[in-house]
Amino acid sequence: MTTTQHVKTLQSDQAVRPPRKFAFIGRSAATLWANWKSRLGLIILAFFILVAIFAPVLAPYGASQDGFPRNADSSPEHWFGTTAAGEDVLSQLIYGSQISVTVGFIAGILSTIVAVLIGLSWGYIKGFGAEVVNFIVNLFLVVPGLPLMIVIAAYLQNGGLVMIVAVIVITGWAWGARVLRSQTQSLRSRDFVTAARFSGDRPFRIVFNEILPNMTSLIAGGFFGAATSAILAEAGLEFLGLGDSSIVSWGTILYWAQNSNALLTGQWILLFAPGLCIALLAMSLTLINFGVDAISNPRLREGKSR
């Protein structure tokens, strides 16, 4: 083979090969799918996302459509019965998935962004600024999360979903920031960071171009943990009546079931069904986290992903 042909062969191979970024995404997806816990979590999460997207098609009735017999048992028309207000329970469960999935992902993303910005900056800077951030983070970590969440939600009552997301973000970023700060301090003394500092790069570029890419799996794991906490927190606030009781979510179903004494009337499904959905959705994110751990730790990988 001549030199020209060899160069053309190398160029054609480079053109066929996907970019390194897409190759990393492909390897990460294969690792997630190879781990049986993560695969189960992805299947459960995909189910709830599809239910939330196609809720108007899947639900037999409207979310707040009433006029049906009250406290009715299961029947071909109402598989899970009806509520004390004459609403179809199955339809409310299907529409309620929209709120839980939306709040979980939005609050998880915002909490992760705040944790990344504060954690990386806190881990890189030194001096008085780091001490101030340290005091604020420790303050949020020392104060119990649930009571703080209840107090803030009670003060900002009638704010709707925006209020719930804000409360979850305010109370849910500190732990992730501390974890990222520790990892940033570990990477700050590495050779590639020192080389970037001596080459004249600004601290902002060093933090987000040199250090941040090395914590992708850690940030992804923090997101799934934050989303899980957000789903449970949203359901808890709605159940306590601190959210918007006019919307249909799994938390409000539990709230109205408690107010109507569902257990005394024998309608245990009103408490069991939404509670099971909340548990399954939170469990799916926790299971996916096992696969995220395997991305950063090859010893945890299973099957062909090794």
PDB file of N, CA and C in Angstrom, residues 71-150:
ATOM      1  N   ASN A  71     -67.425   7.089  46.175  1.00  0.00           N
ATOM      2  CA  ASN A  71     -66.874   5.966  46.941  1.00  0.00           C
ATOM      3  C   ASN A  71     -67.287   4.617  46.350  1.00  0.00           C
ATOM      4  N   ALA A  72     -67.321   4.539  45.038  1.00  0.00           N
ATOM      5  CA  ALA A  72     -67.712   3.294  44.375  1.00  0.00           C
ATOM      6  C   ALA A  72     -66.547   2.318  44.361  1.00  0.00           C
ATOM      7  N   ASP A  73     -66.866   1.029  44.419  1.00  0.00           N
ATOM      8  CA  ASP A  73     -65.834  -0.002  44.359  1.00  0.00           C
ATOM      9  C   ASP A  73     -65.393  -0.220  42.916  1.00  0.00           C
ATOM     10  N   SER A  74     -64.423  -1.123  42.747  1.00  0.00           N
ATOM     11  CA  SER A  74     -63.910  -1.415  41.413  1.00  0.00           C
ATOM     12  C   SER A  74     -65.008  -1.995  40.525  1.00  0.00           C
ATOM     13  N   SER A  75     -64.980  -1.570  39.266  1.00  0.00           N
ATOM     14  CA  SER A  75     -65.980  -2.018  38.300  1.00  0.00           C
ATOM     15  C   SER A  75     -65.372  -1.898  36.905  1.00  0.00           C
ATOM     16  N   PRO A  76     -66.002  -2.479  35.875  1.00  0.00           N
ATOM     17  CA  PRO A  76     -65.467  -2.328  34.509  1.00  0.00           C
ATOM     18  C   PRO A  76     -65.373  -0.871  34.065  1.00  0.00           C
ATOM     19  N   GLU A  77     -66.264  -0.005  34.573  1.00  0.00           N
ATOM     20  CA  GLU A  77     -66.207   1.416  34.214  1.00  0.00           C
ATOM     21  C   GLU A  77     -65.126   2.158  35.005  1.00  0.00           C
ATOM     22  N   HIS A  78     -64.913   1.728  36.235  1.00  0.00           N
ATOM     23  CA  HIS A  78     -63.922   2.381  37.101  1.00  0.00           C
ATOM     24  C   HIS A  78     -63.074   1.282  37.745  1.00  0.00           C
ATOM     25  N   TRP A  79     -61.936   0.990  37.149  1.00  0.00           N
ATOM     26  CA  TRP A  79     -61.120  -0.149  37.579  1.00  0.00           C
ATOM     27  C   TRP A  79     -60.659  -0.019  39.024  1.00  0.00           C
ATOM     28  N   PHE A  80     -60.316   1.192  39.449  1.00  0.00           N
ATOM     29  CA  PHE A  80     -59.861   1.410  40.817  1.00  0.00           C
ATOM     30  C   PHE A  80     -60.912   2.097  41.672  1.00  0.00           C
ATOM     31  N   GLY A  81     -62.138   2.166  41.202  1.00  0.00           N
ATOM     32  CA  GLY A  81     -63.203   2.801  41.948  1.00  0.00           C
ATOM     33  C   GLY A  81     -63.211   4.313  41.751  1.00  0.00           C
ATOM     34  N   THR A  82     -63.965   4.979  42.617  1.00  0.00           N
ATOM     35  CA  THR A  82     -64.076   6.438  42.556  1.00  0.00           C
ATOM     36  C   THR A  82     -63.773   7.038  43.927  1.00  0.00           C
ATOM     37  N   THR A  83     -63.534   8.330  43.934  1.00  0.00           N
ATOM     38  CA  THR A  83     -63.204   9.042  45.168  1.00  0.00           C
ATOM     39  C   THR A  83     -64.484   9.507  45.863  1.00  0.00           C
ATOM     40  N   ALA A  84     -64.311  10.174  47.004  1.00  0.00           N
ATOM     41  CA  ALA A  84     -65.453  10.712  47.734  1.00  0.00           C
ATOM     42  C   ALA A  84     -66.119  11.841  46.964  1.00  0.00           C
ATOM     43  N   ALA A  85     -65.411  12.442  46.014  1.00  0.00           N
ATOM     44  CA  ALA A  85     -65.990  13.508  45.183  1.00  0.00           C
ATOM     45  C   ALA A  85     -66.542  12.983  43.874  1.00  0.00           C
ATOM     46  N   GLY A  86     -66.531  11.649  43.682  1.00  0.00           N
ATOM     47  CA  GLY A  86     -67.073  11.071  42.459  1.00  0.00           C
ATOM     48  C   GLY A  86     -66.132  11.166  41.272  1.00  0.00           C
ATOM     49  N   GLU A  87     -64.815  11.075  41.502  1.00  0.00           N
ATOM     50  CA  GLU A  87     -63.817  11.140  40.433  1.00  0.00           C
ATOM     51  C   GLU A  87     -63.190   9.764  40.227  1.00  0.00           C
ATOM     52  N   ASP A  88     -62.809   9.479  39.001  1.00  0.00           N
ATOM     53  CA  ASP A  88     -62.228   8.181  38.672  1.00  0.00           C
ATOM     54  C   ASP A  88     -60.795   8.115  39.207  1.00  0.00           C
ATOM     55  N   VAL A  89     -60.491   7.100  40.021  1.00  0.00           N
ATOM     56  CA  VAL A  89     -59.183   6.995  40.656  1.00  0.00           C
ATOM     57  C   VAL A  89     -58.099   6.681  39.635  1.00  0.00           C
ATOM     58  N   LEU A  90     -58.350   5.780  38.699  1.00  0.00           N
ATOM     59  CA  LEU A  90     -57.357   5.417  37.697  1.00  0.00           C
ATOM     60  C   LEU A  90     -56.957   6.623  36.855  1.00  0.00           C
ATOM     61  N   SER A  91     -57.917   7.429  36.465  1.00  0.00           N
ATOM     62  CA  SER A  91     -57.606   8.623  35.677  1.00  0.00           C
ATOM     63  C   SER A  91     -56.736   9.592  36.473  1.00  0.00           C
ATOM     64  N   GLN A  92     -57.028   9.731  37.759  1.00  0.00           N
ATOM     65  CA  GLN A  92     -56.219  10.624  38.576  1.00  0.00           C
ATOM     66  C   GLN A  92     -54.799  10.096  38.752  1.00  0.00           C
ATOM     67  N   LEU A  93     -54.655   8.776  38.868  1.00  0.00           N
ATOM     68  CA  LEU A  93     -53.313   8.201  38.961  1.00  0.00           C
ATOM     69  C   LEU A  93     -52.505   8.466  37.692  1.00  0.00           C
ATOM     70  N   ILE A  94     -53.147   8.317  36.549  1.00  0.00           N
ATOM     71  CA  ILE A  94     -52.450   8.523  35.277  1.00  0.00           C
ATOM     72  C   ILE A  94     -52.060   9.986  35.117  1.00  0.00           C
ATOM     73  N   TYR A  95     -52.979  10.899  35.379  1.00  0.00           N
ATOM     74  CA  TYR A  95     -52.650  12.322  35.264  1.00  0.00           C
ATOM     75  C   TYR A  95     -51.681  12.772  36.358  1.00  0.00           C
ATOM     76  N   GLY A  96     -51.751  12.128  37.517  1.00  0.00           N
ATOM     77  CA  GLY A  96     -50.841  12.500  38.597  1.00  0.00           C
ATOM     78  C   GLY A  96     -49.393  12.224  38.283  1.00  0.00           C
ATOM     79  N   SER A  97     -49.119  11.283  37.373  1.00  0.00           N
ATOM     80  CA  SER A  97     -47.734  11.003  36.992  1.00  0.00           C
ATOM     81  C   SER A  97     -47.082  12.212  36.331  1.00  0.00           C
ATOM     82  N   GLN A  98     -47.860  13.063  35.679  1.00  0.00           N
ATOM     83  CA  GLN A  98     -47.282  14.244  35.035  1.00  0.00           C
ATOM     84  C   GLN A  98     -46.637  15.174  36.047  1.00  0.00           C
ATOM     85  N   ILE A  99     -47.302  15.387  37.177  1.00  0.00           N
ATOM     86  CA  ILE A  99     -46.778  16.305  38.193  1.00  0.00           C
ATOM     87  C   ILE A  99     -45.516  15.729  38.830  1.00  0.00           C
ATOM     88  N   SER A 100     -45.561  14.463  39.212  1.00  0.00           N
ATOM     89  CA  SER A 100     -44.422  13.864  39.900  1.00  0.00           C
ATOM     90  C   SER A 100     -43.193  13.803  38.998  1.00  0.00           C
ATOM     91  N   VAL A 101     -43.370  13.389  37.752  1.00  0.00           N
ATOM     92  CA  VAL A 101     -42.240  13.306  36.832  1.00  0.00           C
ATOM     93  C   VAL A 101     -41.686  14.694  36.528  1.00  0.00           C
ATOM     94  N   THR A 102     -42.584  15.663  36.296  1.00  0.00           N
ATOM     95  CA  THR A 102     -42.135  17.018  35.963  1.00  0.00           C
ATOM     96  C   THR A 102     -41.401  17.664  37.126  1.00  0.00           C
ATOM     97  N   VAL A 103     -42.014  17.621  38.307  1.00  0.00           N
ATOM     98  CA  VAL A 103     -41.389  18.238  39.479  1.00  0.00           C
ATOM     99  C   VAL A 103     -40.076  17.535  39.815  1.00  0.00           C
ATOM    100  N   GLY A 104     -40.059  16.214  39.721  1.00  0.00           N
ATOM    101  CA  GLY A 104     -38.844  15.477  40.040  1.00  0.00           C
ATOM    102  C   GLY A 104     -37.675  15.866  39.153  1.00  0.00           C
ATOM    103  N   PHE A 105     -37.903  15.947  37.853  1.00  0.00           N
ATOM    104  CA  PHE A 105     -36.811  16.247  36.936  1.00  0.00           C
ATOM    105  C   PHE A 105     -36.425  17.721  36.983  1.00  0.00           C
ATOM    106  N   ILE A 106     -37.404  18.614  37.041  1.00  0.00           N
ATOM    107  CA  ILE A 106     -37.068  20.044  37.076  1.00  0.00           C
ATOM    108  C   ILE A 106     -36.334  20.390  38.369  1.00  0.00           C
ATOM    109  N   ALA A 107     -36.871  19.948  39.498  1.00  0.00           N
ATOM    110  CA  ALA A 107     -36.209  20.234  40.771  1.00  0.00           C
ATOM    111  C   ALA A 107     -34.857  19.537  40.866  1.00  0.00           C
ATOM    112  N   GLY A 108     -34.753  18.322  40.330  1.00  0.00           N
ATOM    113  CA  GLY A 108     -33.474  17.628  40.332  1.00  0.00           C
ATOM    114  C   GLY A 108     -32.429  18.345  39.495  1.00  0.00           C
ATOM    115  N   ILE A 109     -32.824  18.834  38.324  1.00  0.00           N
ATOM    116  CA  ILE A 109     -31.893  19.561  37.459  1.00  0.00           C
ATOM    117  C   ILE A 109     -31.449  20.864  38.116  1.00  0.00           C
ATOM    118  N   LEU A 110     -32.404  21.622  38.661  1.00  0.00           N
ATOM    119  CA  LEU A 110     -32.047  22.901  39.285  1.00  0.00           C
ATOM    120  C   LEU A 110     -31.177  22.698  40.524  1.00  0.00           C
ATOM    121  N   SER A 111     -31.500  21.706  41.333  1.00  0.00           N
ATOM    122  CA  SER A 111     -30.671  21.428  42.520  1.00  0.00           C
ATOM    123  C   SER A 111     -29.262  21.025  42.116  1.00  0.00           C
ATOM    124  N   THR A 112     -29.157  20.231  41.058  1.00  0.00           N
ATOM    125  CA  THR A 112     -27.839  19.809  40.593  1.00  0.00           C
ATOM    126  C   THR A 112     -27.039  20.985  40.051  1.00  0.00           C
ATOM    127  N   ILE A 113     -27.696  21.889  39.313  1.00  0.00           N
ATOM    128  CA  ILE A 113     -27.002  23.067  38.786  1.00  0.00           C
ATOM    129  C   ILE A 113     -26.467  23.935  39.920  1.00  0.00           C
ATOM    130  N   VAL A 114     -27.302  24.179  40.926  1.00  0.00           N
ATOM    131  CA  VAL A 114     -26.861  24.987  42.067  1.00  0.00           C
ATOM    132  C   VAL A 114     -25.706  24.296  42.792  1.00  0.00           C
ATOM    133  N   ALA A 115     -25.813  22.980  42.988  1.00  0.00           N
ATOM    134  CA  ALA A 115     -24.752  22.236  43.667  1.00  0.00           C
ATOM    135  C   ALA A 115     -23.445  22.276  42.878  1.00  0.00           C
ATOM    136  N   VAL A 116     -23.540  22.176  41.546  1.00  0.00           N
ATOM    137  CA  VAL A 116     -22.332  22.204  40.714  1.00  0.00           C
ATOM    138  C   VAL A 116     -21.672  23.579  40.771  1.00  0.00           C
ATOM    139  N   LEU A 117     -22.469  24.631  40.614  1.00  0.00           N
ATOM    140  CA  LEU A 117     -21.898  25.978  40.623  1.00  0.00           C
ATOM    141  C   LEU A 117     -21.237  26.306  41.954  1.00  0.00           C
ATOM    142  N   ILE A 118     -21.925  25.980  43.044  1.00  0.00           N
ATOM    143  CA  ILE A 118     -21.376  26.304  44.365  1.00  0.00           C
ATOM    144  C   ILE A 118     -20.255  25.340  44.741  1.00  0.00           C
ATOM    145  N   GLY A 119     -20.443  24.039  44.485  1.00  0.00           N
ATOM    146  CA  GLY A 119     -19.452  23.048  44.885  1.00  0.00           C
ATOM    147  C   GLY A 119     -18.122  23.222  44.180  1.00  0.00           C
ATOM    148  N   LEU A 120     -18.141  23.445  42.859  1.00  0.00           N
ATOM    149  CA  LEU A 120     -16.889  23.607  42.129  1.00  0.00           C
ATOM    150  C   LEU A 120     -16.196  24.918  42.480  1.00  0.00           C
ATOM    151  N   SER A 121     -16.966  25.986  42.571  1.00  0.00           N
ATOM    152  CA  SER A 121     -16.353  27.270  42.934  1.00  0.00           C
ATOM    153  C   SER A 121     -15.804  27.233  44.351  1.00  0.00           C
ATOM    154  N   TRP A 122     -16.551  26.619  45.249  1.00  0.00           N
ATOM    155  CA  TRP A 122     -16.137  26.511  46.653  1.00  0.00           C
ATOM    156  C   TRP A 122     -14.876  25.666  46.801  1.00  0.00           C
ATOM    157  N   GLY A 123     -14.773  24.613  45.996  1.00  0.00           N
ATOM    158  CA  GLY A 123     -13.607  23.746  46.083  1.00  0.00           C
ATOM    159  C   GLY A 123     -12.356  24.330  45.468  1.00  0.00           C
ATOM    160  N   TYR A 124     -12.512  25.311  44.572  1.00  0.00           N
ATOM    161  CA  TYR A 124     -11.343  25.868  43.889  1.00  0.00           C
ATOM    162  C   TYR A 124     -10.798  27.121  44.577  1.00  0.00           C
ATOM    163  N   ILE A 125     -11.712  27.958  45.066  1.00  0.00           N
ATOM    164  CA  ILE A 125     -11.250  29.213  45.669  1.00  0.00           C
ATOM    165  C   ILE A 125     -10.710  28.958  47.069  1.00  0.00           C
ATOM    166  N   LYS A 126      -9.938  29.908  47.568  1.00  0.00           N
ATOM    167  CA  LYS A 126      -9.397  29.844  48.920  1.00  0.00           C
ATOM    168  C   LYS A 126      -9.634  31.182  49.613  1.00  0.00           C
ATOM    169  N   GLY A 127      -9.421  31.190  50.922  1.00  0.00           N
ATOM    170  CA  GLY A 127      -9.498  32.440  51.651  1.00  0.00           C
ATOM    171  C   GLY A 127     -10.851  32.691  52.287  1.00  0.00           C
ATOM    172  N   PHE A 128     -11.187  33.975  52.420  1.00  0.00           N
ATOM    173  CA  PHE A 128     -12.395  34.382  53.143  1.00  0.00           C
ATOM    174  C   PHE A 128     -13.660  33.938  52.414  1.00  0.00           C
ATOM    175  N   GLY A 129     -13.649  33.995  51.084  1.00  0.00           N
ATOM    176  CA  GLY A 129     -14.829  33.576  50.320  1.00  0.00           C
ATOM    177  C   GLY A 129     -15.178  32.124  50.566  1.00  0.00           C
ATOM    178  N   ALA A 130     -14.167  31.261  50.635  1.00  0.00           N
ATOM    179  CA  ALA A 130     -14.421  29.844  50.897  1.00  0.00           C
ATOM    180  C   ALA A 130     -14.996  29.637  52.294  1.00  0.00           C
ATOM    181  N   GLU A 131     -14.551  30.432  53.260  1.00  0.00           N
ATOM    182  CA  GLU A 131     -15.071  30.306  54.623  1.00  0.00           C
ATOM    183  C   GLU A 131     -16.532  30.725  54.702  1.00  0.00           C
ATOM    184  N   VAL A 132     -16.896  31.765  53.961  1.00  0.00           N
ATOM    185  CA  VAL A 132     -18.296  32.214  53.947  1.00  0.00           C
ATOM    186  C   VAL A 132     -19.193  31.132  53.348  1.00  0.00           C
ATOM    187  N   VAL A 133     -18.769  30.559  52.209  1.00  0.00           N
ATOM    188  CA  VAL A 133     -19.552  29.489  51.585  1.00  0.00           C
ATOM    189  C   VAL A 133     -19.625  28.278  52.507  1.00  0.00           C
ATOM    190  N   ASN A 134     -18.537  27.973  53.188  1.00  0.00           N
ATOM    191  CA  ASN A 134     -18.514  26.851  54.117  1.00  0.00           C
ATOM    192  C   ASN A 134     -19.536  27.035  55.235  1.00  0.00           C
ATOM    193  N   PHE A 135     -19.650  28.254  55.758  1.00  0.00           N
ATOM    194  CA  PHE A 135     -20.627  28.529  56.814  1.00  0.00           C
ATOM    195  C   PHE A 135     -22.057  28.350  56.299  1.00  0.00           C
ATOM    196  N   ILE A 136     -22.337  28.848  55.089  1.00  0.00           N
ATOM    197  CA  ILE A 136     -23.691  28.748  54.537  1.00  0.00           C
ATOM    198  C   ILE A 136     -24.064  27.293  54.284  1.00  0.00           C
ATOM    199  N   VAL A 137     -23.143  26.537  53.691  1.00  0.00           N
ATOM    200  CA  VAL A 137     -23.433  25.136  53.392  1.00  0.00           C
ATOM    201  C   VAL A 137     -23.639  24.340  54.679  1.00  0.00           C
ATOM    202  N   ASN A 138     -22.780  24.558  55.662  1.00  0.00           N
ATOM    203  CA  ASN A 138     -22.947  23.854  56.936  1.00  0.00           C
ATOM    204  C   ASN A 138     -24.258  24.216  57.617  1.00  0.00           C
ATOM    205  N   LEU A 139     -24.697  25.453  57.446  1.00  0.00           N
ATOM    206  CA  LEU A 139     -25.973  25.872  58.025  1.00  0.00           C
ATOM    207  C   LEU A 139     -27.128  25.088  57.410  1.00  0.00           C
ATOM    208  N   PHE A 140     -27.098  24.932  56.094  1.00  0.00           N
ATOM    209  CA  PHE A 140     -28.164  24.174  55.431  1.00  0.00           C
ATOM    210  C   PHE A 140     -28.088  22.690  55.764  1.00  0.00           C
ATOM    211  N   LEU A 141     -26.875  22.185  56.012  1.00  0.00           N
ATOM    212  CA  LEU A 141     -26.729  20.766  56.332  1.00  0.00           C
ATOM    213  C   LEU A 141     -27.137  20.454  57.769  1.00  0.00           C
ATOM    214  N   VAL A 142     -26.924  21.400  58.681  1.00  0.00           N
ATOM    215  CA  VAL A 142     -27.250  21.168  60.089  1.00  0.00           C
ATOM    216  C   VAL A 142     -28.755  21.246  60.322  1.00  0.00           C
ATOM    217  N   VAL A 143     -29.411  22.217  59.683  1.00  0.00           N
ATOM    218  CA  VAL A 143     -30.854  22.378  59.877  1.00  0.00           C
ATOM    219  C   VAL A 143     -31.577  21.182  59.250  1.00  0.00           C
ATOM    220  N   PRO A 144     -32.474  20.516  59.977  1.00  0.00           N
ATOM    221  CA  PRO A 144     -33.211  19.371  59.412  1.00  0.00           C
ATOM    222  C   PRO A 144     -33.981  19.779  58.158  1.00  0.00           C
ATOM    223  N   GLY A 145     -33.870  18.942  57.117  1.00  0.00           N
ATOM    224  CA  GLY A 145     -34.444  19.293  55.825  1.00  0.00           C
ATOM    225  C   GLY A 145     -35.963  19.373  55.829  1.00  0.00           C
ATOM    226  N   LEU A 146     -36.633  18.365  56.415  1.00  0.00           N
ATOM    227  CA  LEU A 146     -38.098  18.334  56.372  1.00  0.00           C
ATOM    228  C   LEU A 146     -38.735  19.491  57.129  1.00  0.00           C
ATOM    229  N   PRO A 147     -38.337  19.777  58.382  1.00  0.00           N
ATOM    230  CA  PRO A 147     -38.929  20.946  59.050  1.00  0.00           C
ATOM    231  C   PRO A 147     -38.673  22.249  58.306  1.00  0.00           C
ATOM    232  N   LEU A 148     -37.452  22.417  57.763  1.00  0.00           N
ATOM    233  CA  LEU A 148     -37.166  23.624  56.999  1.00  0.00           C
ATOM    234  C   LEU A 148     -38.047  23.713  55.763  1.00  0.00           C
ATOM    235  N   MET A 149     -38.250  22.586  55.112  1.00  0.00           N
ATOM    236  CA  MET A 149     -39.101  22.553  53.933  1.00  0.00           C
ATOM    237  C   MET A 149     -40.547  22.904  54.282  1.00  0.00           C
ATOM    238  N   ILE A 150     -41.034  22.398  55.402  1.00  0.00           N
ATOM    239  CA  ILE A 150     -42.405  22.675  55.823  1.00  0.00           C
ATOM    240  C   ILE A 150     -42.580  24.156  56.157  1.00  0.00           C
TER     241      ILE A 150
END
